[in-house]
């Protein structure tokens, strides 16, 4: 019986050793076949940022008197609106596509200034539509006939660049991104984790609550998250929530998109017209859409907010403050809009760069300490161009798995790491030699005992 157990142990050991040799050999083979990473290489750049950098660079060089903005075309290439043939030639020479338009950015900005100086009408908004070369004024169903006539008369006085539109639904802030937080005033969503170098904070929407608002992670009000220390609304729409003691110690920037998954945020940037973007909110989860305009003005019932990003994304109450992002790049936090996620609608976002600058904070856990105002990289127009519809949220990963476990799995599964493979091979060889040596000694001892009994 004892000998049978020994044979089983030896066989199991030999099988494990052979398996270790095969596994280790595969790891080393993959490591040798893989190209080693270039030392000091930078992480891949967002395609949208590359294309946007080309367009915005041309606009800056030519000036607002000869251009009317830029955007990402349906084919992923930069498009620049120009007012003269000479400017068009310069755009074409730089590898971008020119579009001849009637009104310059100076003309469009002048029209928006006249709208801004008029008496405020709640339920209205206006944006510069770069692709149509117009200032579009929209009014929701709460705007009276009298106010609509007054706005229409103002548009006629301003002239050609202004187009009026009536719309369904109502402009509202989305009080009630990622995960939900609750206060006496309602429910909002976590936007991004930020830091000033000394403490950890949540960046969310300003309309979620004034300074002093206390936030909880449960509706019963037993799990305190933090307290609002700064709020800017109306005018802008962002606020800073300081984590309660011990709550932000392991704060990272992984946006929760549901089903135990998250998107890691790697940097910050300004949004670009035509860019495909994604939003996460505690009410409706993950949604995608497109940036349609920048520097939008919205007259909410609570007050006017300027400088917003307009998108085709949907949102519902409770999504306020949630993150706007694309390809792992943070772009803004949810402000408000109209419609819902069944019929669709328009949603506006507070640009993150403006909020970070005003609050003097930066994103937590972002390599290189990306902060507000990070310029887009200089690059040729065609570099990495891809249709906006092909953009992705970013690298998706589990949001609850232990960092230590992730680090261990990453190290073991790294095909460029030959060290572990060599160690596995060495250990397997030692096991094989040891089992062979033990078997030989056992056979020698058995022979000696048999010989002694035969000739004793």
PDB file of C-alpha atoms in Angstrom, residues 153-377:
ATOM      1  CA  UNK A 153     -37.764  90.009 -33.991  1.00  0.00           C
ATOM      2  CA  UNK A 154     -34.299  90.163 -32.378  1.00  0.00           C
ATOM      3  CA  UNK A 155     -33.036  87.495 -34.769  1.00  0.00           C
ATOM      4  CA  UNK A 156     -34.334  89.476 -37.747  1.00  0.00           C
ATOM      5  CA  UNK A 157     -32.518  92.565 -36.475  1.00  0.00           C
ATOM      6  CA  UNK A 158     -29.261  90.650 -36.115  1.00  0.00           C
ATOM      7  CA  UNK A 159     -29.581  89.318 -39.646  1.00  0.00           C
ATOM      8  CA  UNK A 160     -28.412  86.322 -41.661  1.00  0.00           C
ATOM      9  CA  UNK A 161     -26.349  84.213 -39.243  1.00  0.00           C
ATOM     10  CA  UNK A 162     -29.277  83.515 -36.863  1.00  0.00           C
ATOM     11  CA  UNK A 163     -31.758  80.650 -37.316  1.00  0.00           C
ATOM     12  CA  UNK A 164     -34.745  80.109 -34.993  1.00  0.00           C
ATOM     13  CA  UNK A 165     -36.043  76.666 -33.957  1.00  0.00           C
ATOM     14  CA  UNK A 166     -38.943  75.488 -31.811  1.00  0.00           C
ATOM     15  CA  UNK A 167     -38.334  72.180 -30.025  1.00  0.00           C
ATOM     16  CA  UNK A 168     -40.226  69.558 -28.055  1.00  0.00           C
ATOM     17  CA  UNK A 169     -39.533  68.912 -24.388  1.00  0.00           C
ATOM     18  CA  UNK A 170     -38.182  71.218 -21.706  1.00  0.00           C
ATOM     19  CA  UNK A 171     -34.689  72.353 -20.786  1.00  0.00           C
ATOM     20  CA  UNK A 172     -33.948  71.152 -17.262  1.00  0.00           C
ATOM     21  CA  UNK A 173     -30.945  70.463 -15.117  1.00  0.00           C
ATOM     22  CA  UNK A 174     -30.579  66.726 -14.571  1.00  0.00           C
ATOM     23  CA  UNK A 175     -30.693  66.725 -10.778  1.00  0.00           C
ATOM     24  CA  UNK A 176     -31.493  63.457  -9.233  1.00  0.00           C
ATOM     25  CA  UNK A 177     -22.401  59.430 -14.054  1.00  0.00           C
ATOM     26  CA  UNK A 178     -20.864  57.058 -12.656  1.00  0.00           C
ATOM     27  CA  UNK A 179     -22.325  56.125  -9.273  1.00  0.00           C
ATOM     28  CA  UNK A 180     -25.160  57.837  -7.377  1.00  0.00           C
ATOM     29  CA  UNK A 181     -24.749  60.249  -4.488  1.00  0.00           C
ATOM     30  CA  UNK A 182     -27.663  61.541  -2.440  1.00  0.00           C
ATOM     31  CA  UNK A 183     -28.390  64.749  -0.528  1.00  0.00           C
ATOM     32  CA  UNK A 184     -31.469  66.473   0.832  1.00  0.00           C
ATOM     33  CA  UNK A 185     -31.817  68.331  -2.480  1.00  0.00           C
ATOM     34  CA  UNK A 186     -31.918  65.194  -4.636  1.00  0.00           C
ATOM     35  CA  UNK A 187     -29.697  62.710  -6.424  1.00  0.00           C
ATOM     36  CA  UNK A 188     -26.674  63.276  -8.651  1.00  0.00           C
ATOM     37  CA  UNK A 189     -23.826  61.251 -10.169  1.00  0.00           C
ATOM     38  CA  UNK A 190     -20.127  61.209  -9.398  1.00  0.00           C
ATOM     39  CA  UNK A 191     -18.140  62.885 -12.174  1.00  0.00           C
ATOM     40  CA  UNK A 192     -14.379  62.522 -11.726  1.00  0.00           C
ATOM     41  CA  UNK A 193     -12.004  62.217  -8.775  1.00  0.00           C
ATOM     42  CA  UNK A 194      -9.680  65.213  -8.478  1.00  0.00           C
ATOM     43  CA  UNK A 195      -6.965  66.367  -6.112  1.00  0.00           C
ATOM     44  CA  UNK A 196      -5.206  69.582  -5.128  1.00  0.00           C
ATOM     45  CA  UNK A 197      -2.137  67.647  -3.988  1.00  0.00           C
ATOM     46  CA  UNK A 198      -3.274  67.536  -0.376  1.00  0.00           C
ATOM     47  CA  UNK A 199      -6.811  66.121  -0.389  1.00  0.00           C
ATOM     48  CA  UNK A 200      -9.204  64.083  -2.541  1.00  0.00           C
ATOM     49  CA  UNK A 201     -12.434  65.482  -4.027  1.00  0.00           C
ATOM     50  CA  UNK A 202     -15.318  64.676  -6.379  1.00  0.00           C
ATOM     51  CA  UNK A 203     -15.946  66.942  -9.374  1.00  0.00           C
ATOM     52  CA  UNK A 204     -19.668  67.048 -10.180  1.00  0.00           C
ATOM     53  CA  UNK A 205     -22.339  69.499 -11.382  1.00  0.00           C
ATOM     54  CA  UNK A 206     -22.788  72.835  -9.604  1.00  0.00           C
ATOM     55  CA  UNK A 207     -26.588  72.715  -9.696  1.00  0.00           C
ATOM     56  CA  UNK A 208     -26.508  69.496  -7.630  1.00  0.00           C
ATOM     57  CA  UNK A 209     -26.257  71.528  -4.455  1.00  0.00           C
ATOM     58  CA  UNK A 210     -24.786  74.674  -2.845  1.00  0.00           C
ATOM     59  CA  UNK A 211     -21.685  74.761  -0.662  1.00  0.00           C
ATOM     60  CA  UNK A 212     -22.320  72.888   2.565  1.00  0.00           C
ATOM     61  CA  UNK A 213     -24.458  70.135   0.990  1.00  0.00           C
ATOM     62  CA  UNK A 214     -23.723  66.753   2.598  1.00  0.00           C
ATOM     63  CA  UNK A 215     -23.641  63.716   0.291  1.00  0.00           C
ATOM     64  CA  UNK A 216     -24.317  60.041   1.049  1.00  0.00           C
ATOM     65  CA  UNK A 217     -23.937  56.836  -0.953  1.00  0.00           C
ATOM     66  CA  UNK A 218     -27.288  55.452   0.305  1.00  0.00           C
ATOM     67  CA  UNK A 219     -30.821  56.830   0.437  1.00  0.00           C
ATOM     68  CA  UNK A 220     -31.026  56.223   4.199  1.00  0.00           C
ATOM     69  CA  UNK A 221     -28.258  58.776   4.791  1.00  0.00           C
ATOM     70  CA  UNK A 222     -26.001  56.457   6.811  1.00  0.00           C
ATOM     71  CA  UNK A 223     -22.949  56.218   4.489  1.00  0.00           C
ATOM     72  CA  UNK A 224     -21.515  59.739   4.190  1.00  0.00           C
ATOM     73  CA  UNK A 225     -19.416  60.392   1.082  1.00  0.00           C
ATOM     74  CA  UNK A 226     -18.458  64.019   1.592  1.00  0.00           C
ATOM     75  CA  UNK A 227     -19.494  67.675   1.683  1.00  0.00           C
ATOM     76  CA  UNK A 228     -19.678  70.318  -1.062  1.00  0.00           C
ATOM     77  CA  UNK A 229     -17.060  72.974  -0.388  1.00  0.00           C
ATOM     78  CA  UNK A 230     -17.339  74.992  -3.638  1.00  0.00           C
ATOM     79  CA  UNK A 231     -20.228  75.366  -6.082  1.00  0.00           C
ATOM     80  CA  UNK A 232     -20.482  77.458  -9.243  1.00  0.00           C
ATOM     81  CA  UNK A 233     -24.012  77.729 -10.675  1.00  0.00           C
ATOM     82  CA  UNK A 234     -25.472  79.496 -12.606  1.00  0.00           C
ATOM     83  CA  UNK A 235     -22.880  81.065 -14.915  1.00  0.00           C
ATOM     84  CA  UNK A 236     -21.000  77.774 -15.016  1.00  0.00           C
ATOM     85  CA  UNK A 237     -22.063  74.347 -13.691  1.00  0.00           C
ATOM     86  CA  UNK A 238     -19.473  72.596 -11.523  1.00  0.00           C
ATOM     87  CA  UNK A 239     -18.847  71.910  -7.848  1.00  0.00           C
ATOM     88  CA  UNK A 240     -16.240  70.297  -5.619  1.00  0.00           C
ATOM     89  CA  UNK A 241     -17.201  67.707  -2.998  1.00  0.00           C
ATOM     90  CA  UNK A 242     -14.551  66.956  -0.383  1.00  0.00           C
ATOM     91  CA  UNK A 243     -14.443  63.301   0.624  1.00  0.00           C
ATOM     92  CA  UNK A 244     -15.287  62.490   4.229  1.00  0.00           C
ATOM     93  CA  UNK A 245     -12.366  61.222   6.300  1.00  0.00           C
ATOM     94  CA  UNK A 246     -11.166  57.880   4.946  1.00  0.00           C
ATOM     95  CA  UNK A 247     -13.556  57.884   1.978  1.00  0.00           C
ATOM     96  CA  UNK A 248     -11.175  59.086  -0.734  1.00  0.00           C
ATOM     97  CA  UNK A 249      -8.001  57.302   0.333  1.00  0.00           C
ATOM     98  CA  UNK A 250      -7.980  54.953  -2.690  1.00  0.00           C
ATOM     99  CA  UNK A 251      -9.654  57.313  -5.173  1.00  0.00           C
ATOM    100  CA  UNK A 252      -8.888  56.530  -8.814  1.00  0.00           C
ATOM    101  CA  UNK A 253     -10.402  57.609 -12.111  1.00  0.00           C
ATOM    102  CA  UNK A 254     -12.238  54.578 -13.426  1.00  0.00           C
ATOM    103  CA  UNK A 255     -15.688  55.498 -14.761  1.00  0.00           C
ATOM    104  CA  UNK A 256     -18.333  52.939 -13.792  1.00  0.00           C
ATOM    105  CA  UNK A 257     -20.261  51.800 -16.900  1.00  0.00           C
ATOM    106  CA  UNK A 258     -22.252  48.977 -15.293  1.00  0.00           C
ATOM    107  CA  UNK A 259     -22.011  45.168 -14.996  1.00  0.00           C
ATOM    108  CA  UNK A 260     -18.909  45.449 -12.830  1.00  0.00           C
ATOM    109  CA  UNK A 261     -16.945  47.172 -15.601  1.00  0.00           C
ATOM    110  CA  UNK A 262     -15.227  50.531 -15.811  1.00  0.00           C
ATOM    111  CA  UNK A 263     -13.262  52.736 -18.205  1.00  0.00           C
ATOM    112  CA  UNK A 264      -9.894  54.003 -17.026  1.00  0.00           C
ATOM    113  CA  UNK A 265      -9.425  57.752 -17.579  1.00  0.00           C
ATOM    114  CA  UNK A 266      -5.905  58.582 -18.764  1.00  0.00           C
ATOM    115  CA  UNK A 267      -5.978  62.327 -19.533  1.00  0.00           C
ATOM    116  CA  UNK A 268      -8.121  65.430 -20.026  1.00  0.00           C
ATOM    117  CA  UNK A 269      -8.858  67.484 -23.144  1.00  0.00           C
ATOM    118  CA  UNK A 270     -11.325  69.852 -24.786  1.00  0.00           C
ATOM    119  CA  UNK A 271     -14.178  68.336 -26.800  1.00  0.00           C
ATOM    120  CA  UNK A 272     -14.287  68.697 -30.576  1.00  0.00           C
ATOM    121  CA  UNK A 273     -17.314  69.195 -32.836  1.00  0.00           C
ATOM    122  CA  UNK A 274     -18.036  65.909 -34.631  1.00  0.00           C
ATOM    123  CA  UNK A 275     -16.331  63.799 -31.963  1.00  0.00           C
ATOM    124  CA  UNK A 276     -18.039  60.607 -30.755  1.00  0.00           C
ATOM    125  CA  UNK A 277     -18.434  60.777 -26.981  1.00  0.00           C
ATOM    126  CA  UNK A 278     -19.767  58.678 -24.100  1.00  0.00           C
ATOM    127  CA  UNK A 279     -21.592  59.531 -20.900  1.00  0.00           C
ATOM    128  CA  UNK A 280     -22.166  57.535 -17.728  1.00  0.00           C
ATOM    129  CA  UNK A 281     -24.910  58.336 -15.248  1.00  0.00           C
ATOM    130  CA  UNK A 282     -26.407  56.670 -12.180  1.00  0.00           C
ATOM    131  CA  UNK A 283     -29.909  56.684 -13.722  1.00  0.00           C
ATOM    132  CA  UNK A 284     -29.359  55.581 -17.319  1.00  0.00           C
ATOM    133  CA  UNK A 285     -25.862  54.056 -17.305  1.00  0.00           C
ATOM    134  CA  UNK A 286     -23.689  54.308 -20.417  1.00  0.00           C
ATOM    135  CA  UNK A 287     -24.815  56.266 -23.496  1.00  0.00           C
ATOM    136  CA  UNK A 288     -23.028  57.464 -26.626  1.00  0.00           C
ATOM    137  CA  UNK A 289     -23.547  60.315 -29.034  1.00  0.00           C
ATOM    138  CA  UNK A 290     -21.763  63.122 -30.858  1.00  0.00           C
ATOM    139  CA  UNK A 291     -20.581  66.637 -30.047  1.00  0.00           C
ATOM    140  CA  UNK A 292     -22.646  69.064 -32.118  1.00  0.00           C
ATOM    141  CA  UNK A 293     -21.481  72.455 -30.818  1.00  0.00           C
ATOM    142  CA  UNK A 294     -19.208  74.193 -28.308  1.00  0.00           C
ATOM    143  CA  UNK A 295     -19.649  77.332 -26.199  1.00  0.00           C
ATOM    144  CA  UNK A 296     -23.415  76.826 -25.937  1.00  0.00           C
ATOM    145  CA  UNK A 297     -25.595  79.088 -23.792  1.00  0.00           C
ATOM    146  CA  UNK A 298     -28.601  77.574 -21.973  1.00  0.00           C
ATOM    147  CA  UNK A 299     -31.218  79.572 -20.074  1.00  0.00           C
ATOM    148  CA  UNK A 300     -32.369  77.090 -17.419  1.00  0.00           C
ATOM    149  CA  UNK A 301     -35.248  78.101 -15.135  1.00  0.00           C
ATOM    150  CA  UNK A 302     -32.654  78.393 -12.338  1.00  0.00           C
ATOM    151  CA  UNK A 303     -30.335  80.662 -14.341  1.00  0.00           C
ATOM    152  CA  UNK A 304     -28.139  81.010 -17.426  1.00  0.00           C
ATOM    153  CA  UNK A 305     -25.063  78.841 -18.022  1.00  0.00           C
ATOM    154  CA  UNK A 306     -22.562  79.625 -20.784  1.00  0.00           C
ATOM    155  CA  UNK A 307     -19.632  77.845 -22.405  1.00  0.00           C
ATOM    156  CA  UNK A 308     -21.269  74.395 -22.484  1.00  0.00           C
ATOM    157  CA  UNK A 309     -20.689  71.416 -24.797  1.00  0.00           C
ATOM    158  CA  UNK A 310     -23.811  70.489 -26.824  1.00  0.00           C
ATOM    159  CA  UNK A 311     -24.273  66.817 -27.738  1.00  0.00           C
ATOM    160  CA  UNK A 312     -26.795  64.342 -29.141  1.00  0.00           C
ATOM    161  CA  UNK A 313     -26.471  62.245 -25.962  1.00  0.00           C
ATOM    162  CA  UNK A 314     -29.523  61.479 -23.861  1.00  0.00           C
ATOM    163  CA  UNK A 315     -29.769  61.944 -20.084  1.00  0.00           C
ATOM    164  CA  UNK A 316     -32.410  61.806 -17.367  1.00  0.00           C
ATOM    165  CA  UNK A 317     -32.828  63.117 -13.811  1.00  0.00           C
ATOM    166  CA  UNK A 318     -30.101  61.699 -11.584  1.00  0.00           C
ATOM    167  CA  UNK A 319     -27.466  61.717 -14.359  1.00  0.00           C
ATOM    168  CA  UNK A 320     -26.341  65.245 -13.423  1.00  0.00           C
ATOM    169  CA  UNK A 321     -22.632  65.559 -12.727  1.00  0.00           C
ATOM    170  CA  UNK A 322     -21.819  62.275 -14.473  1.00  0.00           C
ATOM    171  CA  UNK A 323     -18.694  62.064 -16.644  1.00  0.00           C
ATOM    172  CA  UNK A 324     -18.361  62.824 -20.360  1.00  0.00           C
ATOM    173  CA  UNK A 325     -15.410  61.041 -21.964  1.00  0.00           C
ATOM    174  CA  UNK A 326     -14.052  59.374 -25.111  1.00  0.00           C
ATOM    175  CA  UNK A 327     -11.104  57.042 -25.714  1.00  0.00           C
ATOM    176  CA  UNK A 328     -10.187  57.273 -22.035  1.00  0.00           C
ATOM    177  CA  UNK A 329     -10.036  61.092 -22.151  1.00  0.00           C
ATOM    178  CA  UNK A 330     -12.107  63.176 -19.696  1.00  0.00           C
ATOM    179  CA  UNK A 331     -14.117  65.930 -21.418  1.00  0.00           C
ATOM    180  CA  UNK A 332     -16.803  67.250 -19.047  1.00  0.00           C
ATOM    181  CA  UNK A 333     -19.594  66.656 -16.523  1.00  0.00           C
ATOM    182  CA  UNK A 334     -23.347  66.470 -17.219  1.00  0.00           C
ATOM    183  CA  UNK A 335     -25.241  69.735 -16.833  1.00  0.00           C
ATOM    184  CA  UNK A 336     -28.746  69.423 -18.342  1.00  0.00           C
ATOM    185  CA  UNK A 337     -30.823  69.243 -21.488  1.00  0.00           C
ATOM    186  CA  UNK A 338     -34.162  68.071 -22.853  1.00  0.00           C
ATOM    187  CA  UNK A 339     -35.740  64.751 -23.798  1.00  0.00           C
ATOM    188  CA  UNK A 340     -34.981  61.313 -22.347  1.00  0.00           C
ATOM    189  CA  UNK A 341     -33.259  58.058 -23.283  1.00  0.00           C
ATOM    190  CA  UNK A 342     -36.360  56.597 -24.952  1.00  0.00           C
ATOM    191  CA  UNK A 343     -37.226  59.414 -27.348  1.00  0.00           C
ATOM    192  CA  UNK A 344     -33.744  60.987 -27.439  1.00  0.00           C
ATOM    193  CA  UNK A 345     -32.806  64.589 -26.811  1.00  0.00           C
ATOM    194  CA  UNK A 346     -30.011  67.093 -26.358  1.00  0.00           C
ATOM    195  CA  UNK A 347     -27.635  67.149 -23.383  1.00  0.00           C
ATOM    196  CA  UNK A 348     -25.178  69.857 -22.361  1.00  0.00           C
ATOM    197  CA  UNK A 349     -21.929  69.358 -20.448  1.00  0.00           C
ATOM    198  CA  UNK A 350     -19.651  71.599 -18.417  1.00  0.00           C
ATOM    199  CA  UNK A 351     -16.166  71.408 -20.024  1.00  0.00           C
ATOM    200  CA  UNK A 352     -13.758  69.802 -17.564  1.00  0.00           C
ATOM    201  CA  UNK A 353     -10.763  71.988 -18.417  1.00  0.00           C
ATOM    202  CA  UNK A 354     -12.587  75.161 -17.363  1.00  0.00           C
ATOM    203  CA  UNK A 355     -13.674  73.553 -14.094  1.00  0.00           C
ATOM    204  CA  UNK A 356     -10.186  72.236 -13.276  1.00  0.00           C
ATOM    205  CA  UNK A 357      -8.652  75.651 -13.946  1.00  0.00           C
ATOM    206  CA  UNK A 358     -11.209  77.507 -11.823  1.00  0.00           C
ATOM    207  CA  UNK A 359     -10.860  75.063  -8.914  1.00  0.00           C
ATOM    208  CA  UNK A 360      -7.056  74.697  -9.215  1.00  0.00           C
ATOM    209  CA  UNK A 361      -7.225  70.882  -9.118  1.00  0.00           C
ATOM    210  CA  UNK A 362      -6.236  68.028 -11.420  1.00  0.00           C
ATOM    211  CA  UNK A 363      -7.475  64.502 -12.094  1.00  0.00           C
ATOM    212  CA  UNK A 364      -6.518  61.863  -9.533  1.00  0.00           C
ATOM    213  CA  UNK A 365      -4.468  58.859 -10.623  1.00  0.00           C
ATOM    214  CA  UNK A 366      -3.712  60.146 -14.118  1.00  0.00           C
ATOM    215  CA  UNK A 367      -0.191  59.385 -15.316  1.00  0.00           C
ATOM    216  CA  UNK A 368       1.899  62.478 -15.774  1.00  0.00           C
ATOM    217  CA  UNK A 369      -0.516  64.587 -13.727  1.00  0.00           C
ATOM    218  CA  UNK A 370      -2.596  65.769 -16.670  1.00  0.00           C
ATOM    219  CA  UNK A 371      -4.200  69.051 -15.765  1.00  0.00           C
ATOM    220  CA  UNK A 372      -6.332  71.732 -17.257  1.00  0.00           C
ATOM    221  CA  UNK A 373      -5.355  73.338 -20.523  1.00  0.00           C
ATOM    222  CA  UNK A 374      -3.340  70.432 -21.859  1.00  0.00           C
ATOM    223  CA  UNK A 375      -2.682  71.256 -25.510  1.00  0.00           C
ATOM    224  CA  UNK A 376      -3.488  68.831 -28.268  1.00  0.00           C
ATOM    225  CA  UNK A 377      -0.384  67.252 -29.807  1.00  0.00           C
TER     226      UNK A 377
END
